[in-house]
Coordinates of C-alpha atoms and ligand atoms in Angstrom, one line a residue:
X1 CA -4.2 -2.6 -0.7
X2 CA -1.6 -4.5 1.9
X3 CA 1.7 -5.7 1.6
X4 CA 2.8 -8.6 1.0
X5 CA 5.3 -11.3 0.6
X6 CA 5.7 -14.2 -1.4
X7 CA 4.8 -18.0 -0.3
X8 CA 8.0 -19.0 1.0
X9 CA 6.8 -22.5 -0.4
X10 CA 6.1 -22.0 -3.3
X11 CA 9.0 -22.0 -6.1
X12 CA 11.3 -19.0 -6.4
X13 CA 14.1 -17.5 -8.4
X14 CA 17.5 -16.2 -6.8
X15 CA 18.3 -12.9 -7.1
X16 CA 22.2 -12.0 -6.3
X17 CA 22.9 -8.6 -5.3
X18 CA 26.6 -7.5 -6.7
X19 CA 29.1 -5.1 -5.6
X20 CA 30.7 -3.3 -8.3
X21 CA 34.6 -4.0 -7.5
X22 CA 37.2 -2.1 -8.2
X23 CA 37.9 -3.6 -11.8
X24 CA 35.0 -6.2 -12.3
X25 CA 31.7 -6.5 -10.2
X26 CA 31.5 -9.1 -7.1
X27 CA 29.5 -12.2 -8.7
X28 CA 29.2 -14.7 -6.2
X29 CA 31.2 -17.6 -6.5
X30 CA 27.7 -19.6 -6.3
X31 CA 26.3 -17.9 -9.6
X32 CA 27.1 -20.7 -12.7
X33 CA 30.0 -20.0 -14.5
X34 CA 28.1 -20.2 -17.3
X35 CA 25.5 -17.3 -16.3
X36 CA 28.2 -14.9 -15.2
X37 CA 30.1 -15.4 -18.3
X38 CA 26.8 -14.2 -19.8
X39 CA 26.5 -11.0 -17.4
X40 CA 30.0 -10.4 -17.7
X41 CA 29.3 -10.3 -21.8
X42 CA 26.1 -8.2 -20.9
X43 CA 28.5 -5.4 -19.7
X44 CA 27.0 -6.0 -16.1
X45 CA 29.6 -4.1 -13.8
X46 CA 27.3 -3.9 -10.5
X47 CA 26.4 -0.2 -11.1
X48 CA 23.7 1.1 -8.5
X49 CA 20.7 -0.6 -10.3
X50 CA 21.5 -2.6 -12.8
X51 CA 19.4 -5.8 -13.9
X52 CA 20.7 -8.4 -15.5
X53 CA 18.6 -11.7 -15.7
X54 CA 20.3 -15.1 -16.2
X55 CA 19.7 -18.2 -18.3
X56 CA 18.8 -21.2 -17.0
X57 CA 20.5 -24.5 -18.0
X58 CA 17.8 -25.1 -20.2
X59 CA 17.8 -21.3 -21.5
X60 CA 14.8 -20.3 -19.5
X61 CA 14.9 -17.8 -16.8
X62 CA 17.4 -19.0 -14.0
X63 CA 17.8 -16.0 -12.1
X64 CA 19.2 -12.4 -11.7
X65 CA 21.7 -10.5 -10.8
X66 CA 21.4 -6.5 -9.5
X67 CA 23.9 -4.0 -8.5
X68 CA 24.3 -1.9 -5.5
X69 CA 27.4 -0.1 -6.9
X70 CA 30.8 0.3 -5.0
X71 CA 30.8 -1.0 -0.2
X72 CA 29.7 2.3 1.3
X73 CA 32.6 3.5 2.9
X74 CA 32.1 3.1 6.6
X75 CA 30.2 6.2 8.6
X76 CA 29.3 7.0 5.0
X77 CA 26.2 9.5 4.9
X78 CA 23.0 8.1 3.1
X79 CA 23.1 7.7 -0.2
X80 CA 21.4 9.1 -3.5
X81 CA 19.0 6.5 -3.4
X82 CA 17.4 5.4 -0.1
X83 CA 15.8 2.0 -0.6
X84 CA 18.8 -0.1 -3.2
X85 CA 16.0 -2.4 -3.9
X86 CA 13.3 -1.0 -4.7
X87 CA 14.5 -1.0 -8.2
X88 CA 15.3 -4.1 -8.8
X89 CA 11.6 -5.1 -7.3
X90 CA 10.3 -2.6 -10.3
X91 CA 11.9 -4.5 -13.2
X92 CA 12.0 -7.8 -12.0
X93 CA 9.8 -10.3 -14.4
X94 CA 6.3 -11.5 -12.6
X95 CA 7.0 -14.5 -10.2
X96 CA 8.7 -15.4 -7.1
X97 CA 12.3 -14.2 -6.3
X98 CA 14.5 -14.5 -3.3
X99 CA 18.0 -12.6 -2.4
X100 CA 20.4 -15.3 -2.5
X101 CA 23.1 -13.7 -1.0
X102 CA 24.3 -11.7 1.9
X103 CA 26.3 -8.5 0.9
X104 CA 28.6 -6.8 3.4
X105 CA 27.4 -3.3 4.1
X106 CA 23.1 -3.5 3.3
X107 CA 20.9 -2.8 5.5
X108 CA 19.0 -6.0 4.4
X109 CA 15.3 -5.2 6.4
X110 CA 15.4 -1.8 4.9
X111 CA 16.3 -3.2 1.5
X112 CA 13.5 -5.5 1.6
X113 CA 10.9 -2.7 3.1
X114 CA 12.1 -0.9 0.1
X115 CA 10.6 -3.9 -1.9
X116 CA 7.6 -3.5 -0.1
X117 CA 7.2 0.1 -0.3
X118 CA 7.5 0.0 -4.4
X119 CA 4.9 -2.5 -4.7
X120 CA 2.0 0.1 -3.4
X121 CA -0.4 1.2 -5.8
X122 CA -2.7 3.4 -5.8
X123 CA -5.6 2.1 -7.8
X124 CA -8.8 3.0 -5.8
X125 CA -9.8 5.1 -9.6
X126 CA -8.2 3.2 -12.1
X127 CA -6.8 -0.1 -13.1
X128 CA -3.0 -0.3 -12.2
X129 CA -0.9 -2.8 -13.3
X130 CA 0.4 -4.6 -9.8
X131 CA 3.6 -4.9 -9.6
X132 CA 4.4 -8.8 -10.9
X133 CA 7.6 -9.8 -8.4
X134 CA 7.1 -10.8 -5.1
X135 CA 10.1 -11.3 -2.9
X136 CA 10.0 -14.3 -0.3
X137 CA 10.9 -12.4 3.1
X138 CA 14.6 -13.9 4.1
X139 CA 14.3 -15.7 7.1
X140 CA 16.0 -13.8 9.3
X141 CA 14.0 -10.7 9.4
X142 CA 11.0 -9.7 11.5
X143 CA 8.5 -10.3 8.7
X144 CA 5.9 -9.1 11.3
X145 CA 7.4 -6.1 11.7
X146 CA 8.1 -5.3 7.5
X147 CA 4.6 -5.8 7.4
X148 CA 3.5 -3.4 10.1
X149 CA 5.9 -1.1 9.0
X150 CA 4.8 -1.1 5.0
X151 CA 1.1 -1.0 6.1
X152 CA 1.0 2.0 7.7
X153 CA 2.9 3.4 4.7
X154 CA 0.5 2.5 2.5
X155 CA -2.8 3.6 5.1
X156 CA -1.2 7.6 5.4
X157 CA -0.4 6.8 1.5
X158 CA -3.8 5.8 0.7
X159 CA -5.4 8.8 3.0
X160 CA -3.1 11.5 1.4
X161 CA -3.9 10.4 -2.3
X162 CA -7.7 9.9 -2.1
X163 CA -9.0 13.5 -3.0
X164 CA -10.9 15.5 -1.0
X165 CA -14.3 14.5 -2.5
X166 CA -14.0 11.5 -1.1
X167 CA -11.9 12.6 1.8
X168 CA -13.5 14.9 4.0
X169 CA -13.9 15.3 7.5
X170 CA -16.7 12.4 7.3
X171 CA -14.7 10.3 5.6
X172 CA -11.4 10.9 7.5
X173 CA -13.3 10.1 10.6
X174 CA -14.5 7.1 9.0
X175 CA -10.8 5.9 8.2
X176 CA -10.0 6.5 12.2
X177 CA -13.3 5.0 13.2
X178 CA -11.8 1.9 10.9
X179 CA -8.6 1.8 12.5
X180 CA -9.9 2.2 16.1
X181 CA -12.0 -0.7 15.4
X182 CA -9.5 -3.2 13.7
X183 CA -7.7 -2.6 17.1
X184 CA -10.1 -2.2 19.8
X185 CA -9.4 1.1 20.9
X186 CA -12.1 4.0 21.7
X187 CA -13.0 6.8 19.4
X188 CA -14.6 9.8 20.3
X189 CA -15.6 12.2 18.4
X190 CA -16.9 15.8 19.1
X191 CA -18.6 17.2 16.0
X192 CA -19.5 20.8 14.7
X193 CA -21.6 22.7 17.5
X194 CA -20.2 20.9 20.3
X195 CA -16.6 21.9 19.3
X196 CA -18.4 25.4 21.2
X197 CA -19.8 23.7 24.1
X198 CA -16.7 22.1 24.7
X199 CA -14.3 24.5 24.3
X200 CA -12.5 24.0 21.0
X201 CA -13.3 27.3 19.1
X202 CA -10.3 27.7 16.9
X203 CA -11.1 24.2 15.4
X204 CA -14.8 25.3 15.5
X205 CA -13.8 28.7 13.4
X206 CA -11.7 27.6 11.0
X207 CA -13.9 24.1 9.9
X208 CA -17.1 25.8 10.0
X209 CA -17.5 27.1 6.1
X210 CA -16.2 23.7 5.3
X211 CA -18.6 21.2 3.4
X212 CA -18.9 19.2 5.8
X213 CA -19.2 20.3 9.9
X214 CA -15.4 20.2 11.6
X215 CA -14.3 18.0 14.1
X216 CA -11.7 16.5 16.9
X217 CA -11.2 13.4 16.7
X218 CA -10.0 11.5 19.8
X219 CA -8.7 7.8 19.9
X220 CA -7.3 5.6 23.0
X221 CA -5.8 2.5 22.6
X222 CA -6.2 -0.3 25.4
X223 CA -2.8 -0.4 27.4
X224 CA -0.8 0.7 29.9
X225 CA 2.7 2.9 30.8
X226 CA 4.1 5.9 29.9
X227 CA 1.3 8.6 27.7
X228 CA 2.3 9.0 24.1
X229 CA 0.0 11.4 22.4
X230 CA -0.1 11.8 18.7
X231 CA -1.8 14.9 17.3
X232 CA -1.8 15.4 13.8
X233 CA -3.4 17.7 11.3
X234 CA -6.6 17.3 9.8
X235 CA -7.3 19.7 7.3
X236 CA -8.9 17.8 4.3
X237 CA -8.8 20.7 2.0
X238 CA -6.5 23.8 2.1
X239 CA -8.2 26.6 0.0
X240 CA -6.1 29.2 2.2
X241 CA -9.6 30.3 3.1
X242 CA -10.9 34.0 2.4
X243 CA -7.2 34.8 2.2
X244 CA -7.6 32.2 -0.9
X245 CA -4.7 30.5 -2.3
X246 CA -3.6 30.9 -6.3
X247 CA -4.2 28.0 -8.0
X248 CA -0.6 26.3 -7.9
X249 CA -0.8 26.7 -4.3
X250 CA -3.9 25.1 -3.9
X251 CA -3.6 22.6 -6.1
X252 CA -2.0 20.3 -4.2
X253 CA -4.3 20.8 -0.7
X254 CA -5.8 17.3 -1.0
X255 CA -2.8 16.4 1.3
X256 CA -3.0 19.1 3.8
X257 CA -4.1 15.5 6.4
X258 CA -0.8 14.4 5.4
X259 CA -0.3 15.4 10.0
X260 CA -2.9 12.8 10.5
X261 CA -2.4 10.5 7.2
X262 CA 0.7 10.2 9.3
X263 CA -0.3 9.5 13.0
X264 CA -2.9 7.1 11.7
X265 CA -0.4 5.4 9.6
X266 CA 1.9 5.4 12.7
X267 CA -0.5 4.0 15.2
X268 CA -1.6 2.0 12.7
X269 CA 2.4 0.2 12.8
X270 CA 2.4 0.1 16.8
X271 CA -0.9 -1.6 16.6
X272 CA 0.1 -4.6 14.2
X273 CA 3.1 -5.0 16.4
X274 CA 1.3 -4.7 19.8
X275 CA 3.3 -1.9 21.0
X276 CA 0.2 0.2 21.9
X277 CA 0.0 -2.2 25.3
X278 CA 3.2 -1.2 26.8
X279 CA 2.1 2.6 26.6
X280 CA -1.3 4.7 26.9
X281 CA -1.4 5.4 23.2
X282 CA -3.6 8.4 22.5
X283 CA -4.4 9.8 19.1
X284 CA -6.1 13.3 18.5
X285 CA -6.7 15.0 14.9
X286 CA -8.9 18.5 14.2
X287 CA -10.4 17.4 11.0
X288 CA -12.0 20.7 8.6
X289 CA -11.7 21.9 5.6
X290 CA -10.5 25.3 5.4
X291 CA -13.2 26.8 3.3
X292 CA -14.7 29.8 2.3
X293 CA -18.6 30.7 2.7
X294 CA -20.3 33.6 4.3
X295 CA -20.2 32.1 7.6
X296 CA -15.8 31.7 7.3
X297 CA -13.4 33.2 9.5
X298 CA -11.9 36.1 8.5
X299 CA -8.7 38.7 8.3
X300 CA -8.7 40.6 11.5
X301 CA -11.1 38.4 13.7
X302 CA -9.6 37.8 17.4
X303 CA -10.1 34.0 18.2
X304 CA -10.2 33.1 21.9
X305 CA -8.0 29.8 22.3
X306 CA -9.1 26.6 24.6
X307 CA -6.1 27.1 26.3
X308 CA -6.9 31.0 26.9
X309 CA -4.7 33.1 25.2
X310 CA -6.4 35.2 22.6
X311 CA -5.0 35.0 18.4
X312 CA -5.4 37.8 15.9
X313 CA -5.9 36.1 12.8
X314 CA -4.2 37.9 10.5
X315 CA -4.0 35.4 7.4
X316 CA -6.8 32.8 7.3
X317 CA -4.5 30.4 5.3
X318 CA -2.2 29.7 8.8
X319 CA -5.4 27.5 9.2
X320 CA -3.3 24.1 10.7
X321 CA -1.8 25.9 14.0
X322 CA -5.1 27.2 15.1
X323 CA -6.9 23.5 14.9
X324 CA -3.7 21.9 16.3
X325 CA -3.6 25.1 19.2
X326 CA -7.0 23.4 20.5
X327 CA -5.5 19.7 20.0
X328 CA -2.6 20.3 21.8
X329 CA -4.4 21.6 24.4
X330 CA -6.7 19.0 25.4
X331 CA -3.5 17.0 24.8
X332 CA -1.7 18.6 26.9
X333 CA -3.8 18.9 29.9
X334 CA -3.3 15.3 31.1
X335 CA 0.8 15.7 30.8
X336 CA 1.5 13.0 28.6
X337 CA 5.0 11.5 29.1
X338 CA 5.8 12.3 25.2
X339 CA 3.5 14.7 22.9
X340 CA 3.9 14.7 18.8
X341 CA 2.8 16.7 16.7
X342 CA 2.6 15.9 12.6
X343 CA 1.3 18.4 10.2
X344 CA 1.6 19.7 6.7
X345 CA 2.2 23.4 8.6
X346 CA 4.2 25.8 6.4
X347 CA 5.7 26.4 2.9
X348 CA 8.8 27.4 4.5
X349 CA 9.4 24.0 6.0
X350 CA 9.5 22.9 1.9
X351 CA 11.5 25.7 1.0
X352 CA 14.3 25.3 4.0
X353 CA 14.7 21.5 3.2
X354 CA 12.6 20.3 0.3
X355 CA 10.5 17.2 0.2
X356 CA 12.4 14.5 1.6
X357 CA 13.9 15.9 4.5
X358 CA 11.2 16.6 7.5
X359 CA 11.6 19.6 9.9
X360 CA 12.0 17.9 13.8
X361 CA 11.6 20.5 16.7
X362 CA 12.1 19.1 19.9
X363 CA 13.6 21.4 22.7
X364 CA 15.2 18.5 24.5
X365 CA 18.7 17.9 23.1
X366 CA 18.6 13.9 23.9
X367 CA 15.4 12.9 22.2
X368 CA 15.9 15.3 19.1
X369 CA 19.1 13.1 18.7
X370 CA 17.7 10.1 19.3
X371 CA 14.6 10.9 16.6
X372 CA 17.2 12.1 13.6
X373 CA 19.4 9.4 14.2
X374 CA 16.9 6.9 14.2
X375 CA 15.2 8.6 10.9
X376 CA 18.5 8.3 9.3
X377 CA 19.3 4.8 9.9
X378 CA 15.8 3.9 8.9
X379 CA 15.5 6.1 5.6
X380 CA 13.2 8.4 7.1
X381 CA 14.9 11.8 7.8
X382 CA 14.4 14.4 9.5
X383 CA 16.7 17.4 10.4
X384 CA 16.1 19.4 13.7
X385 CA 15.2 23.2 13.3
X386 CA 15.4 25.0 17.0
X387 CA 12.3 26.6 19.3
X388 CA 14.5 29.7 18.6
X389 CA 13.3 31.8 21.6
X390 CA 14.2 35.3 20.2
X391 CA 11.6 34.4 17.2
X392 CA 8.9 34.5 19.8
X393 CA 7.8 38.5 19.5
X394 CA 7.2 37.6 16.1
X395 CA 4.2 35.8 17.3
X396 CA 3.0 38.6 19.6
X397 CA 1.0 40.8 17.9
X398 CA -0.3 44.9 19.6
X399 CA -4.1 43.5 20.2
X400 CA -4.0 39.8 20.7
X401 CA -1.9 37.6 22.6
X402 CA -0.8 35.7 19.7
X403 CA -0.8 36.4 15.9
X404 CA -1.2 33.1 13.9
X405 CA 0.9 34.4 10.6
X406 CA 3.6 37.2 11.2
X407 CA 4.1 39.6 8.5
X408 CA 8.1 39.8 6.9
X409 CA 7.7 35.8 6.2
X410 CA 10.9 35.3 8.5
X411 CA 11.9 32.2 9.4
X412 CA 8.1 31.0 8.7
X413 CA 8.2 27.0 9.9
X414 CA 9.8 28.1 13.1
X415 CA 7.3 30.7 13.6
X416 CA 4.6 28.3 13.5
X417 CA 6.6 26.0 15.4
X418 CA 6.7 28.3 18.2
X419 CA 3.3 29.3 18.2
X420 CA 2.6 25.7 18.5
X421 CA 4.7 25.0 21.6
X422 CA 2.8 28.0 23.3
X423 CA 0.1 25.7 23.8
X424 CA 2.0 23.1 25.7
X425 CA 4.0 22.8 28.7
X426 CA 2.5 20.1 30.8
X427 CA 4.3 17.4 28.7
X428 CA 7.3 16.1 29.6
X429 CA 8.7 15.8 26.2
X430 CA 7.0 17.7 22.7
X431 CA 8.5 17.1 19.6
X432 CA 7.1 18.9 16.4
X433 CA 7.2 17.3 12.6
X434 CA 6.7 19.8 9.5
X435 CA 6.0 17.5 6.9
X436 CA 5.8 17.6 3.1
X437 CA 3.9 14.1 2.8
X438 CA 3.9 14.3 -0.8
X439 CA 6.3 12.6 -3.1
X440 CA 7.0 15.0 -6.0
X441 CA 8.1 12.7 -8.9
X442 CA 8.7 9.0 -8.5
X443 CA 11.4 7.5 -6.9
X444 CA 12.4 4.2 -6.2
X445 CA 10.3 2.9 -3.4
X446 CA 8.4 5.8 -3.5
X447 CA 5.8 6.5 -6.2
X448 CA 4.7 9.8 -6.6
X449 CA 1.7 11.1 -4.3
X450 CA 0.9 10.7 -1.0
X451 CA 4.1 9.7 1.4
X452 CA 4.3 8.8 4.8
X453 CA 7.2 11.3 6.8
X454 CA 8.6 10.4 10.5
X455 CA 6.6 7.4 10.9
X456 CA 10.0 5.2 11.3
X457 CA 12.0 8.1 13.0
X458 CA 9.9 8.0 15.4
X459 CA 8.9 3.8 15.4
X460 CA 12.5 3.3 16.1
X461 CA 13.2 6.1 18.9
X462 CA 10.2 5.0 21.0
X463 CA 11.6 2.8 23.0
X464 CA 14.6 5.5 24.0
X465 CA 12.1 8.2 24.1
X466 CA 9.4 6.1 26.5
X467 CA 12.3 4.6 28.8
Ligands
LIG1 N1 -1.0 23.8 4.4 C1 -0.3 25.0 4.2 C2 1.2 24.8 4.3 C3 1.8 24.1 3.1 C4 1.9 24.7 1.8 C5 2.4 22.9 3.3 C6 2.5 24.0 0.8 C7 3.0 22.2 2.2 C8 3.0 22.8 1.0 C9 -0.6 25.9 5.4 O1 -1.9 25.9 5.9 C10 -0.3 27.3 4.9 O2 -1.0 27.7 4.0 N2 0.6 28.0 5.5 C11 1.0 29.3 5.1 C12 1.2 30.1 6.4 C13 1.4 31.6 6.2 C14 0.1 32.2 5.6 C15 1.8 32.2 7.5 C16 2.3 29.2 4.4 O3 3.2 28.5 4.7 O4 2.4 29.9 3.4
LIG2 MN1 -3.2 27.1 4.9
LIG3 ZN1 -2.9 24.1 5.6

């Protein structure tokens, strides 16, 4: 499904947004006496949320007013709810609404991607209701750019939720083969065997019990400046392998592509907003399923990177950093000017800060600023974890180079982190996202299921990070 707006010319309803005061909520002056009299006796006060539609002068519906609660102090943190009106979009009555008023303090584009963001469904199974209020976009904003912005929402959405049955490695391809197409870039892709023959046999090991024969998928857009390479990770379905996951570990694995959900739905943004000309866009995703057959990788087994280093295996469910190892790589040998990697990496990233907030690791001070301050100004946060360099004899087991899962658990998402970063170098700039990409109950804006993480972190920081 795609976003959209309402016909600016066609007929709409006003929508006031109210601060709750101090003693009685902010109506506008422009509201009719008449209908705020009628909220005031409705006990509307402007609390966060609140809905309170208004008569017309003929006692139809005139219009409605919503409440976004007390003026954030200034410098105030985010709030408890990140998109204000989202809400309101939910309960609205079907039709055409626009805001009517201006209220000091919102973020108005972010309130109005928050609209967009709560009208995604996922029906692609079963009938959903759409939602029935569409907003007409207010003229000032980039509507382009809402657009862009809630499309590739609703692409990494759309990837994450569609089960694995119907989203394999084929099928995953098939969705960047789609993309690549809508915007003239180039896709390569090197399938099963040939991962062997052309050096990517940690992708190769871990994808080849899967269903259907792993991959690496490799996209270029059509442009030119700095190299940003996206890498994210691919694996369609997480059983932990031969090391096999209990069933409420597994259960949720349909989203372990949440990496490349993510990078698609990203590139998917620039692309809409022609961005990808002003820079050599590149986008690279390992796509397996991490399965189990007689032919799987096992406990013990000594994989030989692309890159060289050798990796003791020593739990077959710390699948992600040994497909991303060989992504990076290849990445990494033509020394992009910035290198990102998304993926869906470790439980301890969802144990340290839950599902909303993403781990960032980015050794360089200036761009890991620049990326959380853009994620938090653009309701998509992230919160830096280091490269902490004493960590790294964790990774270094007695008969291999590298160990892909330390025993003792320590510190587990900057472990993997680090074992990542191993396999770069060349770039000038890497920055690492551990995401959840899964919303756990439904929020406003943000249904439960598949959820796109960093995309507008790192949308926003681009320019900064590419200059
Ligand atoms: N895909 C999982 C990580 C994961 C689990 C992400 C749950 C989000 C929610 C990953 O492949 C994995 O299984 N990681 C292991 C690594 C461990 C064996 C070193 C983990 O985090 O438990
Ligand atoms: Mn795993
Ligand atoms: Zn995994």
């Amino acid at each position: 499904m795609i976003p959209e707006f309402a016909d600016p010319e066609a007929p709409s309803l006003p929508l006031w947004l109210v601060r709750a005061g101090d003693s009685a909520p902010e109506i506008p002056s422009e509201v009719e006496p008449l209908a705020a009299n009628w909220a005031k006796a409705q006990g509307f006060s402007g609390k966060p949320g609140q809905l309170c539609l208004l008569p017309s002068a003929e006692g139809g519906l005139g219009g409605a007013l919503f409440g976004l609660g007390p003026q954030p102090k200034a410098g105030e943190t985010p709030g408890r709810e990140r998109f204000p009106l989202a809400r309101a979009a939910a309960a609205l009555p079907a039709g055409n609404w626009h805001l009517a008023n201006r209220p000091q303090g919102l973020d108005l584009a972010q309130a109005v991607l928050g609209w967009l963001f709560a009208q995604y469904r996922f029906d692609r199974y079963k009938r959903i209701e759409a939602q029935a209020a569409r907003l007409v976009c207010p003229q000032e904003l980039d509507r382009e750019r809402l657009i862009a912005m809630a499309a590739g929402e609703y692409l990494a959405r759309d990837l994450i939720n569609t089960p694995a049955s119907d989203m394999g490695p084929d099928e995953l391809e098939q969705a960047a083969r789609n993309l690549a197409i809508r915007h003239g870039a180039g896709i390569e892709v090197i399938r099963g065997d040939d991962l062997i023959a052309r050096n990517f046999p940690m992708i190769h090991a871990v994808g080849r019990a899967g269903a259907q024969p792993p991959r690496l998928i490799d996209i270029r857009f059509p442009g030119t400046g700095p190299r940003l390479t996206l890498v994210g990770k691919g694996v369609c379905f997480d059983t932990g392998g031969l090391d096999i996951k209990p069933p409420a570990s597994m259960a949720l694995m349909k989203k372990d592509m949440g990496g490349a959900a993510n990078v698609l739905g990203l590139a998917e943004t620039l692309a809409r907003l022609g961005l990808h000309r002003d820079m050599q866009l590149r986008l690279l995703i390992p796509a397996v399923e991490n399965g189990i057959s007689a032919n799987a990788f096992r406990p013990g087994d000594i994989l030989t990177s692309r890159k060289g280093p050798t990796v003791e295996v020593n739990n077959t469910d710390a699948e992600g950093r040994l497909v991303l190892a060989d992504a990076l790589a290849l990445a990494d040998e033509e020394a992009p000017d910035l290198l990102i990697s998304m993926a869906t990496l470790t439980g301890a990233a969802r144990v340290a800060l839950g599902p909303d907030l993403a781990p960032l690791f980015c050794d360089d001070d200036g761009s890991a600023a620049t990326i959380q301050h853009a994620g938090l100004a653009h309701a998509d946060p992230v919160w830096r974890l280091p490269f902490w360099e004493p960590y790294e004899a964790m990774i270094e087991p007695a008969i291999a180079d590298l160990d892909n899962a330390p025993s003792g658990g320590f510190a587990g998402a900057i472990t993997a982190a680090l074992f990542l970063r191993r396999f770069t170098g060349q770039a000038r700039c890497y920055a690492h996202f551990d995401i959840y990409g899964w919303q756990p109950a439904a929020a406003p804006g943000r249904p439960k299921g598949g959820a796109g993480q960093g995309m507008r972190a790192i949308l926003h920081a681009l320019p900064d990070l590419l200059s």
